[in-house]
PDB file of C-alpha atoms and ligand atoms in Angstrom:
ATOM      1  CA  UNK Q   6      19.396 -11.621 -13.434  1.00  0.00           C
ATOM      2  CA  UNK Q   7      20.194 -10.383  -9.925  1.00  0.00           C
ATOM      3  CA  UNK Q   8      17.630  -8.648  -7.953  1.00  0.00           C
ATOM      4  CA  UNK Q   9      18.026  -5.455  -8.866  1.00  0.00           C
ATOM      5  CA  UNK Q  10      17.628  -6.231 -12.759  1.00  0.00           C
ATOM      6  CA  UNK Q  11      14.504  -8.659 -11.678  1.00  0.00           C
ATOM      7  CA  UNK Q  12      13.490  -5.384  -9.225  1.00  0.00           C
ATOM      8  CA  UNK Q  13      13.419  -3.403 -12.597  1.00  0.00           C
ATOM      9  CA  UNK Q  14      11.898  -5.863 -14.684  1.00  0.00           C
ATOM     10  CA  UNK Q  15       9.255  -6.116 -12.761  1.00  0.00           C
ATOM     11  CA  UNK Q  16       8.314  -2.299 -12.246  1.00  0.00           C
ATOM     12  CA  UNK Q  17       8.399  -2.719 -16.373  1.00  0.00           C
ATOM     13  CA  UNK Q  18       5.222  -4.248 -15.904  1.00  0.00           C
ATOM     14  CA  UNK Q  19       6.048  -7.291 -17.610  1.00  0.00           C
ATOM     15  CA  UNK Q  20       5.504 -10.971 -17.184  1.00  0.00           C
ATOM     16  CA  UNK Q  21       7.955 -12.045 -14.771  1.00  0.00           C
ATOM     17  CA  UNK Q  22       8.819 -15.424 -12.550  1.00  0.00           C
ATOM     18  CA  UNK Q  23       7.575 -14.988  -8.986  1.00  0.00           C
ATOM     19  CA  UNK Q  24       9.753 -17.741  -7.808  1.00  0.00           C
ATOM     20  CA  UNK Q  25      13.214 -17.530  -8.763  1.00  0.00           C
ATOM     21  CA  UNK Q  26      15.646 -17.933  -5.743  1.00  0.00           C
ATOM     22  CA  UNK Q  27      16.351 -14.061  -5.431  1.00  0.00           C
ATOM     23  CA  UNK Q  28      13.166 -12.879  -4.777  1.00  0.00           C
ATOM     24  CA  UNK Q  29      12.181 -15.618  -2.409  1.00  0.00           C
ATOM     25  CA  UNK Q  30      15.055 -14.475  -0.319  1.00  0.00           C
ATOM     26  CA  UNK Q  31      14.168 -10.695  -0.483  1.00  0.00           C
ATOM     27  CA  UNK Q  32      10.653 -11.608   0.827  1.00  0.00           C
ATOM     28  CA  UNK Q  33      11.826 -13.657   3.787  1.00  0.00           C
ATOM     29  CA  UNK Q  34      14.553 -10.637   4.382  1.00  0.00           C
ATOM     30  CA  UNK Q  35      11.507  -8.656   4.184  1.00  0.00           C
ATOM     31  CA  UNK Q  36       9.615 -10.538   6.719  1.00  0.00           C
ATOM     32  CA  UNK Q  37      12.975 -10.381   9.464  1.00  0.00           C
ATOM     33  CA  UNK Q  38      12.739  -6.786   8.670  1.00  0.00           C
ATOM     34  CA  UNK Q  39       8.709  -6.098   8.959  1.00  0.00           C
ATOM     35  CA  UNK Q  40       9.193  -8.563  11.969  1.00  0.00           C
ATOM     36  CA  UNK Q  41      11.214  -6.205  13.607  1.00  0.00           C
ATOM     37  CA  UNK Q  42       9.560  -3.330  12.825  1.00  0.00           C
ATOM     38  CA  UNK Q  43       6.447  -4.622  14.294  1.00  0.00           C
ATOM     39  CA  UNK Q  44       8.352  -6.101  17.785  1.00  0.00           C
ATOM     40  CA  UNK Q  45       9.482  -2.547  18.177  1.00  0.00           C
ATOM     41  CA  UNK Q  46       5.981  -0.798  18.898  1.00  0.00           C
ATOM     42  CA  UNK Q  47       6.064   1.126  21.913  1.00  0.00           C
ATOM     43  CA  UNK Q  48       9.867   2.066  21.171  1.00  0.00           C
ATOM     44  CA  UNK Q  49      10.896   6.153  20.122  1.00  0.00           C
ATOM     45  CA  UNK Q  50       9.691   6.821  16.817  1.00  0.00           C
ATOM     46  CA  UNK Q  51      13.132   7.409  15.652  1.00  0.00           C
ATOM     47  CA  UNK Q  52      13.915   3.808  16.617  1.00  0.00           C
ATOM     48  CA  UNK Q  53      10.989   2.638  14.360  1.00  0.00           C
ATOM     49  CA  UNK Q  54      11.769   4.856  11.486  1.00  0.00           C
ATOM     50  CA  UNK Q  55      15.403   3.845  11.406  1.00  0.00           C
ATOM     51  CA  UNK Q  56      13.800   0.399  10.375  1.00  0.00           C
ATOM     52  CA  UNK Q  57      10.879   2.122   7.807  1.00  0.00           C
ATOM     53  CA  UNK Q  58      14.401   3.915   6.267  1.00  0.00           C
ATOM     54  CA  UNK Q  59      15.780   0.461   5.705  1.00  0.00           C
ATOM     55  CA  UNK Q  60      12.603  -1.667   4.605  1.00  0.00           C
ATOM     56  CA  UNK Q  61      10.960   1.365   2.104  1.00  0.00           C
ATOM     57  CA  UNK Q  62      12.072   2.914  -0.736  1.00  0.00           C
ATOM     58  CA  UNK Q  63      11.791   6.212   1.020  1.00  0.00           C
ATOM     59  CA  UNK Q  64       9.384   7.940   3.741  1.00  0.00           C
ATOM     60  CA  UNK Q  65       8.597  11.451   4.816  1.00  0.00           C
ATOM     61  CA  UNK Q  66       8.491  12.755   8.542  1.00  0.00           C
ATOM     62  CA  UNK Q  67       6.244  10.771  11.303  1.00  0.00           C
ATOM     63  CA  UNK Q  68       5.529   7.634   9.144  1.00  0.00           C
ATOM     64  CA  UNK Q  69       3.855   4.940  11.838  1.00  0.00           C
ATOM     65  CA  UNK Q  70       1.970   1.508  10.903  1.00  0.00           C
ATOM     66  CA  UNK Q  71       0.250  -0.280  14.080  1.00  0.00           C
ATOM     67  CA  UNK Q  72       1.164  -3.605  14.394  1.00  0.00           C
ATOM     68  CA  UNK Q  73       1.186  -5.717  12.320  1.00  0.00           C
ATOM     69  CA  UNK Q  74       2.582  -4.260   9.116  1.00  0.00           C
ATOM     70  CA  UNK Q  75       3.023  -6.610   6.355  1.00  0.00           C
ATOM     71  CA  UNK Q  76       4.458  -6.232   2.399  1.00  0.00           C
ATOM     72  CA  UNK Q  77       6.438  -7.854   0.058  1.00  0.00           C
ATOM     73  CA  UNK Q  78      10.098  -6.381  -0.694  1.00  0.00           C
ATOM     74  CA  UNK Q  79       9.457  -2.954   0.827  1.00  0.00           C
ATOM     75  CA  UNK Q  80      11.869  -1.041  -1.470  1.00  0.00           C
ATOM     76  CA  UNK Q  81       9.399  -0.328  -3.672  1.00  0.00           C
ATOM     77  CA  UNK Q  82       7.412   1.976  -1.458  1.00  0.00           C
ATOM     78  CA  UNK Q  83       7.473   5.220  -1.255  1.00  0.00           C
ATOM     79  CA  UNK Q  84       5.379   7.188   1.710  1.00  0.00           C
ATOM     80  CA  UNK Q  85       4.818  11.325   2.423  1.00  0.00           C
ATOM     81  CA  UNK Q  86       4.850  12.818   5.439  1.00  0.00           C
ATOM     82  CA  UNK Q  87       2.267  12.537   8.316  1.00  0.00           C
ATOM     83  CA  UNK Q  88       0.922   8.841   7.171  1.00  0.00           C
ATOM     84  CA  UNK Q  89      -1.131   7.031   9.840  1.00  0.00           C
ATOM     85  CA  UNK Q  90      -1.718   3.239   8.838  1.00  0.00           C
ATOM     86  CA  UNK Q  91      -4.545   1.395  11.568  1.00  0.00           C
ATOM     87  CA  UNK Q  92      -3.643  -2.214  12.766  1.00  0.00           C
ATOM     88  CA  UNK Q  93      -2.833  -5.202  10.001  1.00  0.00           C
ATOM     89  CA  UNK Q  94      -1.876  -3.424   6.626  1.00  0.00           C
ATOM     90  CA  UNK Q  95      -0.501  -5.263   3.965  1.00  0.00           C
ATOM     91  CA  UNK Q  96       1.912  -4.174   1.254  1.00  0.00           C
ATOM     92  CA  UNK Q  97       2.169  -6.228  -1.886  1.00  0.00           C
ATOM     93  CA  UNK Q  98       4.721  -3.849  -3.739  1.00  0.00           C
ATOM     94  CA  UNK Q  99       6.155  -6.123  -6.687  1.00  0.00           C
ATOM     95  CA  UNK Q 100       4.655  -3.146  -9.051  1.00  0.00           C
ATOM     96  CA  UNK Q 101       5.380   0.053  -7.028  1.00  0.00           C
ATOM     97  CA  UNK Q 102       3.499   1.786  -4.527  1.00  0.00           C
ATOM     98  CA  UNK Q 103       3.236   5.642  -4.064  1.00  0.00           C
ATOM     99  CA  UNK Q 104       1.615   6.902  -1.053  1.00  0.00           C
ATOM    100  CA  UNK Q 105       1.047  11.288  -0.926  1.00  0.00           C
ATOM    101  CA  UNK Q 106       1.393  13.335   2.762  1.00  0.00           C
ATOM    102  CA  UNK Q 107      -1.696  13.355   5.652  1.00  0.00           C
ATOM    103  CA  UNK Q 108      -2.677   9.819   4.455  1.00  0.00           C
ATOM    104  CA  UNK Q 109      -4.759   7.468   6.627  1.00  0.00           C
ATOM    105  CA  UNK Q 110      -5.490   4.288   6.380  1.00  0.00           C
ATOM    106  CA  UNK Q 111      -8.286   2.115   8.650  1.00  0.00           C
ATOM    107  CA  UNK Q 112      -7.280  -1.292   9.970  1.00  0.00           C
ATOM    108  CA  UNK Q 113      -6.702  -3.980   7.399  1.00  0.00           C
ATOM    109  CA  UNK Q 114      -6.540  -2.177   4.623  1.00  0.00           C
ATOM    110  CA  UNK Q 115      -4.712  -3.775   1.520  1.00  0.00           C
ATOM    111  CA  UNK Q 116      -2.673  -2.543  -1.727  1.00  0.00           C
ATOM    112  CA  UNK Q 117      -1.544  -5.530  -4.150  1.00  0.00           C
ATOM    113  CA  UNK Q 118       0.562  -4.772  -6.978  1.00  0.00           C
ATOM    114  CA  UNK Q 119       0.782  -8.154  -8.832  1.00  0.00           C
ATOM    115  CA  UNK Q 120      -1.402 -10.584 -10.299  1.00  0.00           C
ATOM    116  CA  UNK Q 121      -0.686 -14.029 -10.920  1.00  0.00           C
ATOM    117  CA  UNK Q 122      -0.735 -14.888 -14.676  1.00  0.00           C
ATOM    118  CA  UNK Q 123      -4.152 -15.656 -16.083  1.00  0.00           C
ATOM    119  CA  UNK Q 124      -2.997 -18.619 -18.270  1.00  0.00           C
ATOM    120  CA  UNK Q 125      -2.999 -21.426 -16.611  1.00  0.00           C
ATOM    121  CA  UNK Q 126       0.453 -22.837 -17.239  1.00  0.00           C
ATOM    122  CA  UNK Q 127       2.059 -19.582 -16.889  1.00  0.00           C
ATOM    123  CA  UNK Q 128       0.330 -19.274 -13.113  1.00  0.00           C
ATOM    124  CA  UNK Q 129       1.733 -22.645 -12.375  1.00  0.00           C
ATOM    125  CA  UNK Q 130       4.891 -21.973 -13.442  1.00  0.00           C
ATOM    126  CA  UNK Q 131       5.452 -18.747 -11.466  1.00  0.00           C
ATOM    127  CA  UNK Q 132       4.698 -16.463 -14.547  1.00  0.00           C
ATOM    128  CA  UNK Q 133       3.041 -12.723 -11.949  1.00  0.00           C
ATOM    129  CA  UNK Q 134       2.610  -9.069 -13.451  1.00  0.00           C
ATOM    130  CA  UNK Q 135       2.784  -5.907 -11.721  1.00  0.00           C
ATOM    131  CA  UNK Q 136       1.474  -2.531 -12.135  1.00  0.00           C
ATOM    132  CA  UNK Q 137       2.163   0.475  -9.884  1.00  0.00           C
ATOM    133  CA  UNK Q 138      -0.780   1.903  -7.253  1.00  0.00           C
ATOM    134  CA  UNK Q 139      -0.746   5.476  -6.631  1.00  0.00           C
ATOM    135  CA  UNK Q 140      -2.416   7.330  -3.436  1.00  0.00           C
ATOM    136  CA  UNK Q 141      -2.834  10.737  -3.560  1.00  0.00           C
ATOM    137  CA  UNK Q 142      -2.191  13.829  -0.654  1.00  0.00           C
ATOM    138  CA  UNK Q 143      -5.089  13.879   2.248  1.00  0.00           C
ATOM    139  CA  UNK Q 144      -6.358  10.284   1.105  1.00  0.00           C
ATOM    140  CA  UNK Q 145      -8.396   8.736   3.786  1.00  0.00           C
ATOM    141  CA  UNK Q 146      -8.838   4.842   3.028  1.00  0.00           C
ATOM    142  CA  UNK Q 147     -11.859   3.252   4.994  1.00  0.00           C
ATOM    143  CA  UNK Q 148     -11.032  -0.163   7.103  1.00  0.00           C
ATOM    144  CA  UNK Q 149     -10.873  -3.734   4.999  1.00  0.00           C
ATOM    145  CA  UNK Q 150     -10.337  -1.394   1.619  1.00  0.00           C
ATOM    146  CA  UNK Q 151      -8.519  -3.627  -1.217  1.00  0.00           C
ATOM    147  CA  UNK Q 152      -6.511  -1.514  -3.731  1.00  0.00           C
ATOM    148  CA  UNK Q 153      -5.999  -3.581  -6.925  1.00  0.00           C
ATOM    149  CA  UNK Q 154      -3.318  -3.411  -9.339  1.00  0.00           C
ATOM    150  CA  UNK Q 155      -3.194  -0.273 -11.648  1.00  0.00           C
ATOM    151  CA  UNK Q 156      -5.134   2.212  -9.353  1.00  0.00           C
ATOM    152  CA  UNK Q 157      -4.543   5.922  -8.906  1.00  0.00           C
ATOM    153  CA  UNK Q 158      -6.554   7.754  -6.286  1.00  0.00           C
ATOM    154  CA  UNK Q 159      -6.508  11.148  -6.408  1.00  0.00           C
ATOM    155  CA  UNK Q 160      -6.370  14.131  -3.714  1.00  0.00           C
ATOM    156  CA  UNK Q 161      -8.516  14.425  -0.610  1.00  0.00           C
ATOM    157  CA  UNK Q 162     -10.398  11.459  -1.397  1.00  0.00           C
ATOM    158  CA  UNK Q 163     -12.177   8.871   1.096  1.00  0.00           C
ATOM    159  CA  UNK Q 164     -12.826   5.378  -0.319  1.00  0.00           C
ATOM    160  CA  UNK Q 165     -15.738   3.645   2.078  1.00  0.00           C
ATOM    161  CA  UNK Q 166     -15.032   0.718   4.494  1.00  0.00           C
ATOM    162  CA  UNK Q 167     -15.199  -2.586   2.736  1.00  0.00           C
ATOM    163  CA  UNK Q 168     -14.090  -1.532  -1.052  1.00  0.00           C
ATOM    164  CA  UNK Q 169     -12.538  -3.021  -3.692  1.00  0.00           C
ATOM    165  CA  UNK Q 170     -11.003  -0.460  -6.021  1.00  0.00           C
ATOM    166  CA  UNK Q 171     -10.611  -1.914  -9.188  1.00  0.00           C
ATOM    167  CA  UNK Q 172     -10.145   1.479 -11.402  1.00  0.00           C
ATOM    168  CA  UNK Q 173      -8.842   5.230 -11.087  1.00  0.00           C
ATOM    169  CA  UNK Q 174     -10.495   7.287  -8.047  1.00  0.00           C
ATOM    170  CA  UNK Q 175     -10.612  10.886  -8.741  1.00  0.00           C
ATOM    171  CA  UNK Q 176      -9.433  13.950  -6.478  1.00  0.00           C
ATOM    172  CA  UNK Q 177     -12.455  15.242  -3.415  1.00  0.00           C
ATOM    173  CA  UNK Q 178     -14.654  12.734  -3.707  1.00  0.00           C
ATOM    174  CA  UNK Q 179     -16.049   9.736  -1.625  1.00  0.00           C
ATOM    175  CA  UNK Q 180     -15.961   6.459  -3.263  1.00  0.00           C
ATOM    176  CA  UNK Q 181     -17.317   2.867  -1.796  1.00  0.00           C
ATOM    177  CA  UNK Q 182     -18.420  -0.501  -2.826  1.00  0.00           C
ATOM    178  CA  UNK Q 183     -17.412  -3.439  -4.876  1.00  0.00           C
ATOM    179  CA  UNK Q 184     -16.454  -2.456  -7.549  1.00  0.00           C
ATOM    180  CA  UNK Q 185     -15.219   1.173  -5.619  1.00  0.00           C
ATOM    181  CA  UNK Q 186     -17.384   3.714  -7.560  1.00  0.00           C
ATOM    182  CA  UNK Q 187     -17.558   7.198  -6.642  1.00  0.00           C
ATOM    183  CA  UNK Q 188     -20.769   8.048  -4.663  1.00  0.00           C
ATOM    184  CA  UNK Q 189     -20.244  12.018  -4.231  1.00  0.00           C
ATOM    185  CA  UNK Q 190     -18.095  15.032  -4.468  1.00  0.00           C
ATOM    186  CA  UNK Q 191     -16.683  16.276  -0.970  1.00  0.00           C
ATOM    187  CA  UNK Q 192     -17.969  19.857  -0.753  1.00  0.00           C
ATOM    188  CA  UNK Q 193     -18.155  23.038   2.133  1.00  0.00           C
ATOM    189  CA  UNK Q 194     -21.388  21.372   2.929  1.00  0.00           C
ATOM    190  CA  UNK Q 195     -19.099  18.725   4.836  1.00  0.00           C
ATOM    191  CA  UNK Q 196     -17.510  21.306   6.933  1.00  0.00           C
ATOM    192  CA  UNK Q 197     -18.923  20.862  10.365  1.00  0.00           C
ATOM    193  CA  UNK Q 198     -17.193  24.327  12.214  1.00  0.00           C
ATOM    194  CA  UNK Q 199     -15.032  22.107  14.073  1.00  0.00           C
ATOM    195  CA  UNK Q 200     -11.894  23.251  15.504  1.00  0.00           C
ATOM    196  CA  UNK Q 201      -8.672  21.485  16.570  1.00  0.00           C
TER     197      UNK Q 201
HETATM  198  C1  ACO U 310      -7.464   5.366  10.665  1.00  0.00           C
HETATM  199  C2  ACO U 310      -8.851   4.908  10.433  1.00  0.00           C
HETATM  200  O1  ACO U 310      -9.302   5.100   9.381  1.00  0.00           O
HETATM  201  S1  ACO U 310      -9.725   4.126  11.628  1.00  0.00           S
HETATM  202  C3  ACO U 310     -11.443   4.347  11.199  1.00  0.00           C
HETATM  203  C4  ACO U 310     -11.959   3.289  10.292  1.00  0.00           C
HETATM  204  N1  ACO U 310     -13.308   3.663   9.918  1.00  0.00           N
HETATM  205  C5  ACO U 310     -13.837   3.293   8.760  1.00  0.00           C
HETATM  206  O2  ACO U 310     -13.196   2.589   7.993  1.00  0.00           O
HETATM  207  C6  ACO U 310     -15.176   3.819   8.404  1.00  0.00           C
HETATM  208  C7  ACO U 310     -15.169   4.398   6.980  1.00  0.00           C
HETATM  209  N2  ACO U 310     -16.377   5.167   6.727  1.00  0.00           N
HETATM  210  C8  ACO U 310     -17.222   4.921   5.696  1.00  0.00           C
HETATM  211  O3  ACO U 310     -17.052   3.944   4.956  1.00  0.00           O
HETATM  212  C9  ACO U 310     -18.372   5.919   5.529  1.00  0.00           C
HETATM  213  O4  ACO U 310     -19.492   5.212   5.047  1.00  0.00           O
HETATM  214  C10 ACO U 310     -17.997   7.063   4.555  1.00  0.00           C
HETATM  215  C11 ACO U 310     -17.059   8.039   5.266  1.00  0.00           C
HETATM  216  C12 ACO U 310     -17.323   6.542   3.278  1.00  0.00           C
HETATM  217  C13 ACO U 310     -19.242   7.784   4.016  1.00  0.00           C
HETATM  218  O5  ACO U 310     -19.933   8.368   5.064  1.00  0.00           O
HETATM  219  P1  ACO U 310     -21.170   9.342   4.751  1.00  0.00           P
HETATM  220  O6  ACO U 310     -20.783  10.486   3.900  1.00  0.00           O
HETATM  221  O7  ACO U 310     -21.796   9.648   6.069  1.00  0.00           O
HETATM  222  O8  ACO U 310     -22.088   8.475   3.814  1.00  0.00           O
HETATM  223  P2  ACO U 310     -23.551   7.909   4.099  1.00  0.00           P
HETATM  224  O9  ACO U 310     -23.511   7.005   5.291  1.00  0.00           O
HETATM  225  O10 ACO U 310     -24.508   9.066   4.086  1.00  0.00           O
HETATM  226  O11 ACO U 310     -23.790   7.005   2.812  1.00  0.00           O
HETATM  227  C14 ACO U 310     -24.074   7.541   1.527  1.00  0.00           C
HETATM  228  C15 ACO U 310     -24.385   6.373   0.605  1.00  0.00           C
HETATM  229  O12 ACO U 310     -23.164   5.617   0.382  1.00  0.00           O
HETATM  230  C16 ACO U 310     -23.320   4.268   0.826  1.00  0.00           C
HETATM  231  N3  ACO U 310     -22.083   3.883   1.491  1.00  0.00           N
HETATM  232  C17 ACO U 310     -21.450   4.535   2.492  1.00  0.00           C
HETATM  233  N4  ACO U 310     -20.353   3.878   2.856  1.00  0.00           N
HETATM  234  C18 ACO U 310     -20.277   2.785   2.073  1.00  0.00           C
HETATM  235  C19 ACO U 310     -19.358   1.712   1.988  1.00  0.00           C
HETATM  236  N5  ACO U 310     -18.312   1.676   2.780  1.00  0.00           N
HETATM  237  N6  ACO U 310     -19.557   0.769   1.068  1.00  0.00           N
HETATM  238  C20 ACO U 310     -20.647   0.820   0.251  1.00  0.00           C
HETATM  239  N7  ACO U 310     -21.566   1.820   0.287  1.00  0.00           N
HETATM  240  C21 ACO U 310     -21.367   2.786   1.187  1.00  0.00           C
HETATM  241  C22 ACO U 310     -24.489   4.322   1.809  1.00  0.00           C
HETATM  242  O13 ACO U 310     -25.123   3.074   1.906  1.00  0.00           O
HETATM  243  C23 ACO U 310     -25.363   5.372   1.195  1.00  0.00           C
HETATM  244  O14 ACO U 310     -26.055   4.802   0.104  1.00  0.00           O
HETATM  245  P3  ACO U 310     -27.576   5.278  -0.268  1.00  0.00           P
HETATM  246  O15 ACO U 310     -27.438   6.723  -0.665  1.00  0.00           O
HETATM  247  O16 ACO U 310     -27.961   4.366  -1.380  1.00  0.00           O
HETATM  248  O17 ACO U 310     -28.373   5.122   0.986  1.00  0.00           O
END
């Protein structure tokens, strides 16, 4: 298969080899590509999006990751507009990754796609599975979050500093801990009167 049949055989969330020679030269074009991105800080942002066009599947208006952004093919990604990512993100997009508009994300925050195979001799012998991660419109992830494989988190959400999320997040809530749980809805009780 060539990479665009593996890219699709992947996203059809079955058991596929992690290590034939395609897609260990898609990462390392991956990493030239992320490398640049991240040696260009400082330049105009239509400089650095020139390089998101080319690494993502697609991104909205004022897209910017502080160094260093990190992920795995980049063509599976898909971003909104207005997305804010804080320093050290990582990408593992074998599965698919959808991110809404107005999304923020804390420093190290990361979203992995694939698992290794749980057998044994299918692990050894390169045998991954992926499964797409969706983020909603207005998400706000907290710093050090993990996003599993799988997960869908839904409108205007925060997930808390420090979570894994293991399972589906729903829309206006706050969620936190390992595993993420919800803790509360997000209410008018949060607004504080405060005015850009
Ligand atoms: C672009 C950028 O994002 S840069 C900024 C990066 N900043 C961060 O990542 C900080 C993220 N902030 C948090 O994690 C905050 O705790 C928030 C926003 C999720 C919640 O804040 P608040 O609504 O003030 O919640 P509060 O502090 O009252 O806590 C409510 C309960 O949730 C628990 N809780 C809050 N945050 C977390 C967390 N991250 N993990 C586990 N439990 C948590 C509290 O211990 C408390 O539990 P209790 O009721 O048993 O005492």
């Amino acid at each position: 298969m060539n990479l665009e049949e593996q890219r699709k055989f992947i996203l059809s969330g079955k058991v596929y080899n992690d290590l034939t020679p395609e897609l260990v030269k898609a990462r390392e074009n991956t990493v030239f590509l992320t490398n640049k991105y991240n040696e260009s800080f400082g330049k105009p942002s239509e400089e650095r999006e020139a390089i998101l066009k080319e690494l993502l599947k697609s991104i909205g208006k004022n897209v910017h990751f502080e160094p260093t952004f990190r992920c795995e093919f980049g063509f599976n990604i898909t971003i909104g507009n207005n997305f804010y990512a804080n320093f050290d993100c990582v990408m593992l997009d074998g599965g698919g990754i959808e991110i809404g508009n107005n999304v923020l994300f804390g420093p190290r925050v990361g979203i992995y796609t694939s698992n290794h195979s749980i057998d044994v001799e299918e692990r050894i012998n390169g045998g991954c599975y992926a499964k797409p991660v969706k983020i909603g419109n207005n998400v706000w992830i907290g710093a050090g979050v993990h996003i599993n494989q799988g997960v869908t988190i839904g409108n205007n959400t925060i997930i808390g500093s420090g979570s894994v999320v293991t399972k589906d997040i729903p829309d206006n809530v706050i969620a936190a801990g390992v595993p993420c749980k919800v803790i509360r809805k997000i209410t008018e009780k949060d607004k504080t009167g405060y005015k850009p």
